[in-house]
Short mmCIF file of C-alpha atoms in Angstrom, two decimals:
data_model
loop_
_atom_site.label_atom_id
_atom_site.label_comp_id
_atom_site.label_asym_id
_atom_site.label_seq_id
_atom_site.Cartn_x
_atom_site.Cartn_y
_atom_site.Cartn_z
CA GLY A 1 92.12 88.50 105.05
CA ALA A 2 89.18 88.79 102.79
CA VAL A 3 89.41 87.84 99.18
CA VAL A 4 88.86 90.12 96.25
CA SER A 5 89.05 88.62 92.81
CA GLN A 6 89.65 90.65 89.69
CA HIS A 7 89.26 89.31 86.18
CA PRO A 8 91.01 89.15 83.76
CA SER A 9 94.50 89.53 85.00
CA ARG A 10 95.74 90.59 81.66
CA VAL A 11 94.08 91.75 78.39
CA ILE A 12 95.23 93.03 75.06
CA CYS A 13 92.77 94.73 72.89
CA LYS A 14 92.68 96.69 69.69
CA SER A 15 92.28 100.47 69.70
CA GLY A 16 88.64 101.51 69.58
CA THR A 17 87.26 98.43 71.29
CA SER A 18 85.78 98.09 74.77
CA VAL A 19 87.13 96.05 77.63
CA LYS A 20 85.25 94.93 80.80
CA ILE A 21 87.00 94.20 84.03
CA GLU A 22 85.22 92.40 86.86
CA CYS A 23 85.85 92.88 90.50
CA ARG A 24 84.32 90.45 92.98
CA SER A 25 84.42 90.19 96.72
CA LEU A 26 84.45 86.38 97.28
CA ASP A 27 83.79 86.12 101.01
CA PHE A 28 82.18 89.30 102.18
CA GLN A 29 79.63 91.82 101.04
CA ALA A 30 81.29 95.04 100.01
CA THR A 31 79.55 98.30 100.88
CA THR A 32 81.88 100.14 98.57
CA MET A 33 84.27 99.27 95.77
CA PHE A 34 86.87 101.52 94.39
CA TRP A 35 88.68 101.58 91.05
CA TYR A 36 92.32 102.70 90.66
CA ARG A 37 94.69 103.13 87.80
CA GLN A 38 98.52 102.83 88.02
CA PHE A 39 100.86 103.93 85.29
CA PRO A 40 104.43 102.50 85.39
CA LYS A 41 106.52 103.88 88.23
CA GLN A 42 103.60 105.98 89.47
CA SER A 43 101.26 105.49 92.40
CA LEU A 44 97.69 104.21 92.42
CA MET A 45 95.31 107.04 91.32
CA LEU A 46 91.77 106.68 92.47
CA MET A 47 89.42 106.89 89.50
CA ALA A 48 85.99 106.32 90.99
CA THR A 49 83.96 105.07 93.95
CA SER A 50 81.21 102.57 93.41
CA ASN A 51 78.31 101.82 95.78
CA GLU A 52 75.83 99.02 95.07
CA GLY A 53 72.70 100.16 93.42
CA SER A 54 73.71 103.76 92.88
CA LYS A 55 75.77 105.65 90.42
CA ALA A 56 79.50 105.77 90.76
CA THR A 57 81.30 108.97 91.72
CA TYR A 58 84.30 109.91 89.63
CA GLU A 59 87.35 111.73 90.74
CA GLN A 60 88.16 115.02 88.99
CA GLY A 61 89.47 114.55 85.57
CA VAL A 62 88.18 110.99 85.00
CA GLU A 63 85.78 110.70 82.14
CA LYS A 64 82.63 108.96 83.33
CA ASP A 65 81.48 108.20 79.78
CA LYS A 66 84.82 106.47 78.98
CA PHE A 67 85.16 104.49 82.16
CA LEU A 68 81.64 102.92 82.77
CA ILE A 69 81.15 101.41 86.27
CA ASN A 70 78.39 99.24 87.20
CA HIS A 71 77.90 97.85 90.75
CA ALA A 72 75.10 95.34 90.36
CA SER A 73 75.37 93.53 93.66
CA LEU A 74 77.25 93.73 96.91
CA THR A 75 79.84 91.37 95.59
CA LEU A 76 80.37 92.54 92.04
CA SER A 77 81.53 95.65 90.37
CA THR A 78 82.66 96.15 86.75
CA LEU A 79 84.68 98.73 84.98
CA THR A 80 84.27 99.07 81.28
CA VAL A 81 86.93 100.98 79.37
CA THR A 82 85.10 102.12 76.20
CA SER A 83 86.78 102.99 72.89
CA ALA A 84 90.11 102.11 74.34
CA HIS A 85 93.26 103.87 73.04
CA PRO A 86 96.80 103.16 73.56
CA GLU A 87 97.03 105.89 76.26
CA ASP A 88 94.47 103.88 78.32
CA SER A 89 97.09 101.14 78.69
CA SER A 90 97.68 100.78 82.33
CA PHE A 91 97.28 98.58 85.53
CA TYR A 92 93.79 98.88 86.81
CA ILE A 93 93.08 97.70 90.33
CA CYS A 94 89.88 97.42 92.26
CA SER A 95 89.33 97.33 95.99
CA ALA A 96 86.49 96.56 98.22
CA LYS A 97 85.53 97.26 101.80
CA THR A 98 82.95 97.20 104.44
CA VAL A 99 82.25 99.78 107.02
CA ASN A 100 84.48 98.35 109.63
CA THR A 101 87.37 96.92 107.58
CA GLU A 102 90.30 98.14 105.62
CA ALA A 103 90.18 97.90 101.88
CA PHE A 104 91.11 94.63 100.24
CA PHE A 105 92.58 94.71 96.78
CA GLY A 106 92.05 92.60 93.71
CA GLN A 107 94.99 91.18 91.83
CA GLY A 108 94.85 93.90 89.20
CA THR A 109 94.29 93.92 85.37
CA ARG A 110 97.09 94.81 82.99
CA LEU A 111 95.43 96.37 80.03
CA THR A 112 97.39 96.82 76.80
CA VAL A 113 95.72 98.63 73.89
CA VAL A 114 97.38 98.11 70.57
CA ARG B 1 99.93 120.25 97.36
CA LYS B 2 99.47 116.51 96.99
CA GLU B 3 97.15 114.82 99.51
CA VAL B 4 99.79 112.33 100.37
CA GLU B 5 103.59 112.82 99.69
CA GLN B 6 106.42 110.45 99.95
CA ASP B 7 110.06 110.40 98.85
CA PRO B 8 110.12 108.01 95.98
CA GLY B 9 113.72 106.84 96.76
CA PRO B 10 115.12 104.39 95.85
CA PHE B 11 116.64 103.55 99.29
CA ASN B 12 119.47 100.98 98.83
CA VAL B 13 120.38 99.44 102.11
CA PRO B 14 122.46 96.47 103.14
CA GLU B 15 120.87 93.44 104.70
CA GLY B 16 120.45 93.87 108.46
CA ALA B 17 120.19 97.67 108.25
CA THR B 18 117.46 99.75 109.79
CA VAL B 19 115.57 101.95 107.40
CA ALA B 20 112.87 104.54 107.96
CA PHE B 21 110.32 106.11 105.58
CA ASN B 22 108.31 109.25 106.20
CA CYS B 23 105.12 110.42 104.51
CA THR B 24 103.18 113.60 104.90
CA TYR B 25 99.48 114.23 104.38
CA SER B 26 97.66 117.41 103.74
CA ASN B 27 94.26 116.97 105.21
CA SER B 28 94.48 117.50 109.03
CA ALA B 29 91.00 115.81 109.38
CA SER B 30 92.24 112.48 108.03
CA GLN B 31 91.79 109.72 110.63
CA SER B 32 92.93 106.52 109.21
CA PHE B 33 96.37 105.70 107.82
CA PHE B 34 98.07 102.63 106.46
CA TRP B 35 101.24 101.36 105.08
CA TYR B 36 100.91 98.94 102.04
CA ARG B 37 103.54 97.04 100.27
CA GLN B 38 103.56 96.53 96.55
CA ASP B 39 105.88 94.20 94.65
CA CYS B 40 106.61 94.77 91.05
CA ARG B 41 103.51 94.42 88.81
CA LYS B 42 101.43 93.22 91.76
CA GLU B 43 98.51 94.56 93.72
CA PRO B 44 99.24 96.29 97.07
CA LYS B 45 99.07 94.32 100.17
CA LEU B 46 98.37 95.77 103.61
CA LEU B 47 101.48 95.93 105.72
CA MET B 48 99.96 97.64 108.82
CA SER B 49 97.52 100.23 109.92
CA VAL B 50 98.92 103.29 111.66
CA TYR B 51 97.47 104.29 115.05
CA SER B 52 97.96 107.42 117.15
CA SER B 53 99.79 105.47 119.79
CA GLY B 54 102.05 103.82 117.14
CA ASN B 55 102.11 100.15 116.57
CA GLU B 56 104.65 97.47 115.99
CA ASP B 57 104.60 94.15 114.24
CA GLY B 58 107.80 92.31 114.37
CA ARG B 59 110.51 94.15 112.55
CA PHE B 60 108.07 96.94 111.45
CA THR B 61 107.05 99.94 113.49
CA ALA B 62 104.67 102.58 112.30
CA GLN B 63 103.99 105.95 113.98
CA LEU B 64 101.65 108.90 113.48
CA ASN B 65 102.51 112.43 114.28
CA ARG B 66 99.25 114.43 114.01
CA ALA B 67 100.81 117.78 114.91
CA SER B 68 103.20 117.58 111.99
CA GLN B 69 100.88 115.54 109.81
CA TYR B 70 103.26 112.81 108.99
CA ILE B 71 103.43 108.99 109.35
CA SER B 72 106.55 106.87 109.51
CA LEU B 73 107.49 103.30 108.87
CA LEU B 74 110.68 101.89 110.43
CA ILE B 75 111.98 98.51 109.23
CA ARG B 76 114.60 96.86 111.39
CA ASP B 77 117.01 94.14 110.46
CA SER B 78 116.19 94.47 106.79
CA LYS B 79 115.78 91.21 104.78
CA LEU B 80 116.30 90.74 100.93
CA SER B 81 112.65 89.97 100.85
CA ASP B 82 111.73 93.35 102.08
CA SER B 83 112.67 94.79 98.79
CA ALA B 84 109.51 96.29 97.36
CA THR B 85 107.71 99.61 97.10
CA TYR B 86 106.05 100.98 100.28
CA LEU B 87 102.85 103.00 99.85
CA CYS B 88 101.63 105.30 102.33
CA VAL B 89 97.74 105.69 102.59
CA ALA B 90 95.61 108.32 104.05
CA GLU B 91 91.86 107.83 104.10
CA ARG B 92 90.08 110.91 102.85
CA PRO B 93 87.79 112.07 105.75
CA GLY B 94 84.23 110.85 105.60
CA THR B 95 84.61 109.05 102.34
CA TYR B 96 86.31 105.73 102.87
CA LYS B 97 88.56 106.62 99.92
CA TYR B 98 92.10 105.64 100.22
CA ILE B 99 94.66 108.17 98.80
CA PHE B 100 98.02 106.85 97.98
CA GLY B 101 101.36 108.41 98.06
CA THR B 102 103.75 107.74 95.19
CA GLY B 103 105.43 104.94 97.11
CA THR B 104 109.03 104.61 98.37
CA ARG B 105 111.17 102.08 96.67
CA LEU B 106 113.36 99.87 98.90
CA LYS B 107 116.11 97.72 97.78
CA VAL B 108 117.86 95.51 100.38
CA LEU B 109 121.23 94.39 99.08
CA ALA B 110 123.10 91.28 99.94
#
């Protein structure tokens, strides 16, 4: 299957700082990328949908000013968690797809805010 | 009502057993459904897509019942390596957005 690379896989940051997570589709051009968050023992919750060259659309209850998404090209989307707090600690996962394929997932980023 | 609902389990079964999971979805217009497998602290991996006619891949069989709005996954001859969380996914109509159920945890015991 297609490869989606997410970086970093793990990050620890201090409360109040910002963290950027990258999601790249390595062998295909993704029309759409998605960002999910997963808390322990819970399911993946869709945060936002990202299309290249346009603004991301956020799910209800997700703060767009806190979770900044940039989709600069058909192979790269970034999620920046701004002014991170301990409650933002979670597993963040991206996925990418084209029109005629299923979604392929990145390896996930485990964020710990201390 | 949640868009996708699953029994969280855990289902503890002996090796060799047959186990079935069900999942219900709320949007009758949904067209695409999937089962993903997620191992602890890892990303989900596609197990199989679910088609109206049902589909089988080795020991795994998935079925869709549109009238009752549920999908199922049957695992035959369970292996220890099948232990994982199985996530039911429905695509929100017209959006390409995947909506995940809470996942059903399976433990296959020796």
